[in-house]
Coordinates of C-alpha atoms in Angstrom, one line a residue:
M186 CA 28.3 -5.1 2.3
L187 CA 27.9 -2.9 5.2
Q188 CA 28.3 -4.3 8.8
G189 CA 25.8 -4.7 11.8
A190 CA 27.2 -1.6 13.4
D191 CA 26.0 0.5 10.5
I192 CA 22.5 -0.8 11.4
E193 CA 22.9 -0.1 14.9
K194 CA 24.1 3.3 14.1
N195 CA 20.8 4.0 12.3
K196 CA 18.9 2.8 15.2
I197 CA 16.3 0.6 13.3
K198 CA 14.7 -2.5 15.0
L199 CA 11.5 -3.2 13.0
S200 CA 8.2 -4.2 14.7
Y201 CA 6.1 -3.6 11.2
I202 CA 7.1 -4.2 7.7
H203 CA 4.5 -3.2 4.8
V204 CA 5.0 -4.8 1.5
V205 CA 3.0 -3.0 -1.3
L206 CA 2.5 -5.8 -3.7
T207 CA 0.6 -3.7 -6.4
V208 CA -0.9 -0.3 -6.8
N209 CA -3.5 -1.6 -9.1
C210 CA -7.0 -2.2 -7.8
V211 CA -10.5 -3.9 -8.8
L212 CA -12.7 -1.4 -6.8
R213 CA -13.5 2.2 -7.3
C214 CA -13.2 3.6 -4.0
K215 CA -14.6 7.2 -3.0
M216 CA -11.5 7.9 -0.8
C217 CA -8.8 6.3 -3.0
F218 CA -8.0 6.6 -6.7
N219 CA -5.2 3.8 -7.3
W220 CA -7.8 2.2 -9.3
K221 CA -6.9 4.6 -12.1
N222 CA -3.5 2.9 -12.1
N223 CA -2.4 0.4 -14.7
E224 CA 1.1 -0.4 -13.2
Q225 CA 3.3 -2.8 -15.2
N226 CA 6.8 -4.0 -14.2
E227 CA 6.2 -4.5 -10.5
I228 CA 8.5 -6.1 -8.2
E229 CA 9.5 -9.6 -8.7
S230 CA 8.9 -12.3 -6.1
E231 CA 12.6 -13.2 -5.8
H232 CA 13.6 -9.7 -4.4
I233 CA 10.8 -9.7 -1.9
K234 CA 11.4 -13.2 -0.6
A235 CA 15.1 -12.1 -0.3
A236 CA 14.4 -9.1 1.8
I237 CA 12.1 -11.0 4.1
I238 CA 14.7 -13.6 4.5
A239 CA 17.6 -11.0 5.1
L240 CA 15.5 -9.0 7.6
Y241 CA 14.9 -12.1 9.6
E242 CA 18.4 -13.5 9.4
N243 CA 20.1 -10.2 10.3
N244 CA 18.2 -9.6 13.5
L245 CA 16.5 -6.4 12.3
L246 CA 13.3 -7.5 13.9
V247 CA 12.1 -6.8 17.5
N248 CA 11.0 -10.4 17.9
D249 CA 9.6 -13.4 15.9
M250 CA 6.0 -11.9 16.0
V251 CA 6.7 -8.7 14.0
T252 CA 3.9 -8.2 11.7
I253 CA 4.5 -8.3 7.9
N254 CA 1.7 -6.7 6.1
F255 CA 1.0 -7.7 2.5
G256 CA -1.2 -5.2 0.9
G257 CA -1.8 -3.0 -2.2
A258 CA -4.3 -1.4 -3.5
E259 CA -5.5 -5.3 -3.9
A260 CA -2.9 -7.8 -3.2
L261 CA -5.2 -10.6 -4.5
L262 CA -4.4 -9.4 -8.0
R263 CA -0.9 -11.1 -7.8
K264 CA -0.6 -14.8 -8.2
D265 CA 2.5 -15.0 -5.9
T266 CA 0.8 -13.3 -2.9
F267 CA 0.4 -16.6 -0.8
D268 CA 3.8 -17.7 -1.8
L269 CA 5.2 -14.6 -0.3
I270 CA 3.2 -14.9 2.9
K271 CA 4.4 -18.5 3.2
V272 CA 8.0 -17.4 3.2
A273 CA 7.2 -15.1 6.2
A274 CA 4.9 -17.6 8.0
E275 CA 7.5 -20.3 7.8
R276 CA 9.8 -18.2 10.0
N277 CA 7.1 -17.7 12.5
L278 CA 6.5 -13.9 11.6
S279 CA 3.0 -12.7 12.1
T280 CA 1.5 -12.3 8.7
A281 CA -1.4 -10.1 7.7
L282 CA -3.2 -9.7 4.2
C283 CA -4.8 -6.3 3.5
T284 CA -7.6 -7.0 0.9
S285 CA -10.9 -5.7 0.1
G286 CA -12.0 -9.3 -0.1
Y287 CA -13.5 -8.7 -3.6
L288 CA -11.6 -11.5 -5.4
Y289 CA -12.2 -13.9 -2.6
N290 CA -13.3 -17.4 -3.7
A291 CA -12.8 -21.2 -3.1
E292 CA -9.1 -21.1 -4.4
V293 CA -8.3 -17.9 -2.3
S294 CA -9.7 -19.7 0.9
K295 CA -7.5 -22.8 0.4
K296 CA -4.4 -20.6 0.0
I297 CA -5.2 -18.7 3.0
I298 CA -5.3 -21.7 5.1
D299 CA -2.2 -23.5 3.5
S300 CA -0.1 -20.4 3.6
G301 CA -0.3 -20.2 7.3
L302 CA -1.7 -16.5 7.1
K303 CA -2.5 -15.3 10.5
C304 CA -4.7 -12.2 9.8
I305 CA -7.0 -11.1 7.1
A306 CA -7.5 -7.2 7.2
L307 CA -10.8 -6.1 5.7
P308 CA -12.3 -2.7 5.4
L309 CA -15.9 -2.3 6.7
D310 CA -17.2 1.4 6.2
S311 CA -20.9 0.5 6.9
S312 CA -23.1 -2.0 8.3
D313 CA -25.4 -1.2 5.2
P314 CA -24.2 -3.3 2.3
K315 CA -25.4 -0.6 -0.2
K316 CA -23.5 2.1 1.6
H317 CA -20.4 0.2 2.0
N318 CA -20.7 -1.0 -1.8
Y319 CA -21.2 2.7 -2.8
L320 CA -18.1 3.9 -0.9
R321 CA -16.1 0.9 -2.4
G322 CA -17.4 1.7 -5.9
V323 CA -18.3 -2.1 -6.7
D324 CA -21.4 -4.1 -5.9
G325 CA -20.9 -7.2 -4.1
V326 CA -17.8 -6.2 -2.0
F327 CA -19.7 -6.2 1.3
E328 CA -21.3 -9.5 0.6
K329 CA -17.4 -10.9 0.1
A330 CA -16.4 -9.5 3.2
M331 CA -19.3 -11.1 5.0
Q332 CA -18.3 -14.5 3.5
I333 CA -14.6 -14.3 4.6
I334 CA -15.8 -13.4 8.2
Q335 CA -18.1 -16.6 8.2
E336 CA -15.6 -18.9 6.6
H337 CA -12.2 -18.0 8.5
P338 CA -13.4 -17.1 12.2
G339 CA -10.8 -15.6 14.3
K340 CA -8.6 -14.5 11.5
V341 CA -10.2 -11.5 10.4
A342 CA -9.6 -7.7 11.7
L343 CA -11.9 -5.0 10.4
T344 CA -11.0 -1.2 9.7
C345 CA -13.6 1.3 9.6
T346 CA -12.7 4.7 8.1
I347 CA -14.5 7.5 9.9
S348 CA -16.4 10.0 7.2
E349 CA -19.7 11.8 6.7
Y350 CA -21.0 8.5 5.3
N351 CA -20.7 6.6 8.6
I352 CA -20.3 8.8 11.6
D353 CA -23.8 8.0 12.8
E354 CA -22.8 4.0 12.5
V355 CA -19.6 3.8 14.3
C356 CA -21.2 2.6 17.5
K357 CA -23.5 0.1 15.6
I358 CA -20.4 -1.3 14.0
A359 CA -18.3 -1.5 17.1
E360 CA -21.4 -3.2 19.0
W361 CA -21.8 -5.7 16.1
V362 CA -18.1 -6.5 16.0
E363 CA -18.0 -7.1 19.8
S364 CA -21.1 -9.6 19.4
N365 CA -19.4 -11.5 16.6
D366 CA -17.1 -14.3 17.7
N367 CA -15.8 -14.8 14.2
I368 CA -14.2 -11.3 14.3
A369 CA -10.8 -11.0 16.1
H370 CA -10.4 -7.2 15.9
L371 CA -11.8 -3.7 15.0
G372 CA -9.8 -0.6 14.4
F373 CA -11.0 3.0 13.3
Q374 CA -9.4 5.5 11.1
A375 CA -10.3 9.1 10.1
I376 CA -10.7 9.8 6.6
V377 CA -7.5 11.4 5.0
S378 CA -6.3 12.7 1.8
P379 CA -7.3 10.4 -0.8
L380 CA -4.5 8.0 -2.1
G381 CA -3.4 8.1 -5.9
I382 CA -3.8 11.8 -6.3
N383 CA -0.8 14.1 -7.5
W384 CA -0.8 16.8 -5.1
E385 CA 1.7 18.9 -7.0
G386 CA 3.5 20.0 -4.0
A387 CA 0.6 21.3 -2.0
P388 CA 0.0 20.1 1.5
R389 CA -2.0 17.1 1.4
R390 CA -4.4 18.2 4.3
E391 CA -5.8 20.8 2.0
W392 CA -7.6 18.0 0.0
I393 CA -10.8 18.8 2.2
N394 CA -11.2 22.1 0.3
R395 CA -11.4 20.4 -3.2
S396 CA -15.1 20.2 -4.2
E397 CA -14.8 16.4 -5.3
F398 CA -13.9 15.3 -2.0
T399 CA -16.0 17.5 0.3
H400 CA -18.7 15.0 0.5
L401 CA -16.4 12.6 2.5
W402 CA -15.7 15.3 5.4
P403 CA -18.1 15.2 8.4
K404 CA -20.0 18.4 8.6
D405 CA -21.9 18.2 12.0
M406 CA -19.1 18.6 14.6
K407 CA -21.6 18.2 17.5
K408 CA -22.2 14.8 16.2
V409 CA -18.8 13.7 15.5
K410 CA -18.2 14.6 19.2
N411 CA -21.0 12.7 20.6
N412 CA -20.7 9.7 18.5
I413 CA -17.0 9.3 19.3
D414 CA -17.6 9.9 23.0
K415 CA -20.2 6.9 22.6
L416 CA -17.6 4.9 20.9
I417 CA -15.0 5.5 23.4
K418 CA -17.5 4.2 26.1
I419 CA -17.9 0.9 24.0
R420 CA -14.0 0.9 23.3
N421 CA -13.1 1.0 27.2
K422 CA -15.3 -2.2 27.7
S423 CA -14.4 -3.9 24.5
R424 CA -12.2 -7.0 24.0
K425 CA -11.6 -6.2 20.2
I426 CA -11.2 -2.5 19.5
Y427 CA -7.5 -1.6 19.5
T428 CA -7.8 2.1 18.6
T429 CA -7.0 3.8 21.9
E430 CA -9.1 6.2 23.7
K431 CA -6.5 9.1 23.4
H432 CA -6.5 8.2 19.5
L433 CA -10.3 8.4 19.3
N434 CA -10.0 11.8 21.1
F435 CA -7.6 13.0 18.7
F436 CA -10.0 12.4 15.9
K437 CA -12.5 14.9 17.3
G438 CA -9.9 17.8 17.1
Y439 CA -8.9 16.6 13.7
F440 CA -12.4 16.6 12.4
E441 CA -12.9 19.9 14.0
D442 CA -10.1 21.6 12.1
P443 CA -7.3 19.5 10.6
F444 CA -5.4 22.7 9.8
K445 CA -5.1 23.7 13.5
I446 CA -3.8 20.3 14.6
C447 CA -0.4 20.5 16.3
R448 CA 2.1 17.7 16.4
N449 CA 3.3 17.2 19.8
A450 CA 5.3 14.2 18.8
K451 CA 8.2 13.6 16.4
C452 CA 7.8 11.2 13.6
R453 CA 9.4 8.0 14.7
V454 CA 8.3 5.8 12.0
G455 CA 11.7 5.2 10.7
D456 CA 12.8 3.7 13.9
N457 CA 10.6 0.6 13.8
A458 CA 8.7 0.5 10.5
V459 CA 9.5 0.3 6.6
T460 CA 7.7 -0.2 3.5
I461 CA 8.7 -2.0 0.3
M462 CA 6.8 -0.3 -2.5
N463 CA 5.5 -2.3 -5.6
K464 CA 8.7 -1.4 -7.7
G465 CA 11.1 -2.2 -5.0
D466 CA 11.8 1.2 -3.4
V467 CA 12.2 1.0 0.2
V468 CA 10.6 3.8 2.1
F469 CA 9.9 5.3 5.7
C470 CA 7.4 7.6 4.4
H471 CA 5.8 8.3 1.1
D472 CA 6.8 11.9 1.4
N473 CA 10.1 11.5 1.5
E474 CA 12.9 10.1 -0.9
P475 CA 13.5 6.1 -1.1
L476 CA 16.3 4.8 0.9
G477 CA 17.1 2.5 -1.9
N478 CA 15.7 -0.3 -4.3
I479 CA 15.8 -3.9 -3.4
R480 CA 16.0 -4.8 -7.3
T481 CA 19.7 -3.4 -7.2
E482 CA 20.6 -3.6 -3.4
G483 CA 20.1 -5.9 -0.6
I484 CA 17.8 -4.7 2.2
I485 CA 20.5 -4.7 4.6
D486 CA 22.8 -2.6 2.6
I487 CA 19.8 -0.1 2.2
L488 CA 19.0 0.1 5.8
S489 CA 22.8 0.4 6.6
G490 CA 23.2 3.2 4.3
P491 CA 23.7 7.1 5.0
K492 CA 20.2 7.8 3.5
V493 CA 18.6 6.4 6.6
A494 CA 19.9 9.1 8.9
Q495 CA 19.1 11.8 6.6
V496 CA 15.6 10.8 5.8
K497 CA 14.9 10.1 9.5
R498 CA 16.2 13.9 10.3
K499 CA 13.6 15.1 7.8
M500 CA 10.9 13.1 9.3
L501 CA 11.6 14.4 12.7
D502 CA 11.2 17.8 11.5
C503 CA 7.9 17.2 9.5
T504 CA 4.8 19.1 10.0
Q505 CA 2.7 17.3 7.5
V506 CA -0.6 16.1 8.9
C507 CA -0.5 12.7 6.7
E508 CA -2.1 9.2 7.1
F509 CA 0.8 8.0 9.2
F510 CA 0.4 10.8 11.5
V511 CA -3.4 10.8 11.9
N512 CA -3.8 6.9 11.6
C513 CA -1.2 4.3 11.1
F514 CA 1.4 5.2 13.7
F515 CA -0.2 7.8 15.7
E516 CA 1.6 8.9 18.8
E517 CA 1.0 11.8 21.0

């Protein structure tokens, strides 16, 4: 086993851990095609538990309130999801469950409480039930989200993905969230290349030129700018919207022409965030090779290894306009 000096050399101190519990899903989202998956042999509970405990006990976390996000596709498809959440919560780590809410029921509600889960992260792409259900591909998913908001006040964080379908609604959604005491937070993301697609080596930002996806991209740039400017005014008085003014302004340029977006910041995801994939691969970024696999190596050995520095160097030179750059780990 490699020593702490190797970790220090790799300059890793995590503030965010994402655990992809499965890439299978029950929805049929217009912006994601993971629902076409039928993955088997996904990572076993004991390996995930061991990784969480090792990261905690080996002082790789910035502090005790590091966020561990348990997601998917649909994390509620797994029977061990709340057991894993409990492992993290018992160590006073900040836990989040990323779910559509579609599989929510009384049993899930009880497990949310018993596990110590801190945050339920739900998508909300429209205030219109029919439109949200259309974008997510299944009837009833909007209603499930509203039920969770009602039954778990203060735990819910919503994410709205801005697209052609809701650019006129972003301010309405923001104002509704601001007035609803049950909702803790709201974030905005821009539509990016759909998940679950094999891009066959092509730059992923070219997805907007493919006919099957053009309906998602905002067409009227004047409307985009006007609505985002209004949203910024709401955000600057908001108690709940965590997307920064700089980030919202970035979206205007991104929607105007994603091909001209220049990256003024180097990608630093590898300094403070890591993802454990559904079959055990540990990655900083989906566009780069895995650092190792927790089925065959301990997480500390993986993060101490030589691949860490190699992948981080590649990421510093990256020019890809990906979901990490546009949304999750925006830094300009």
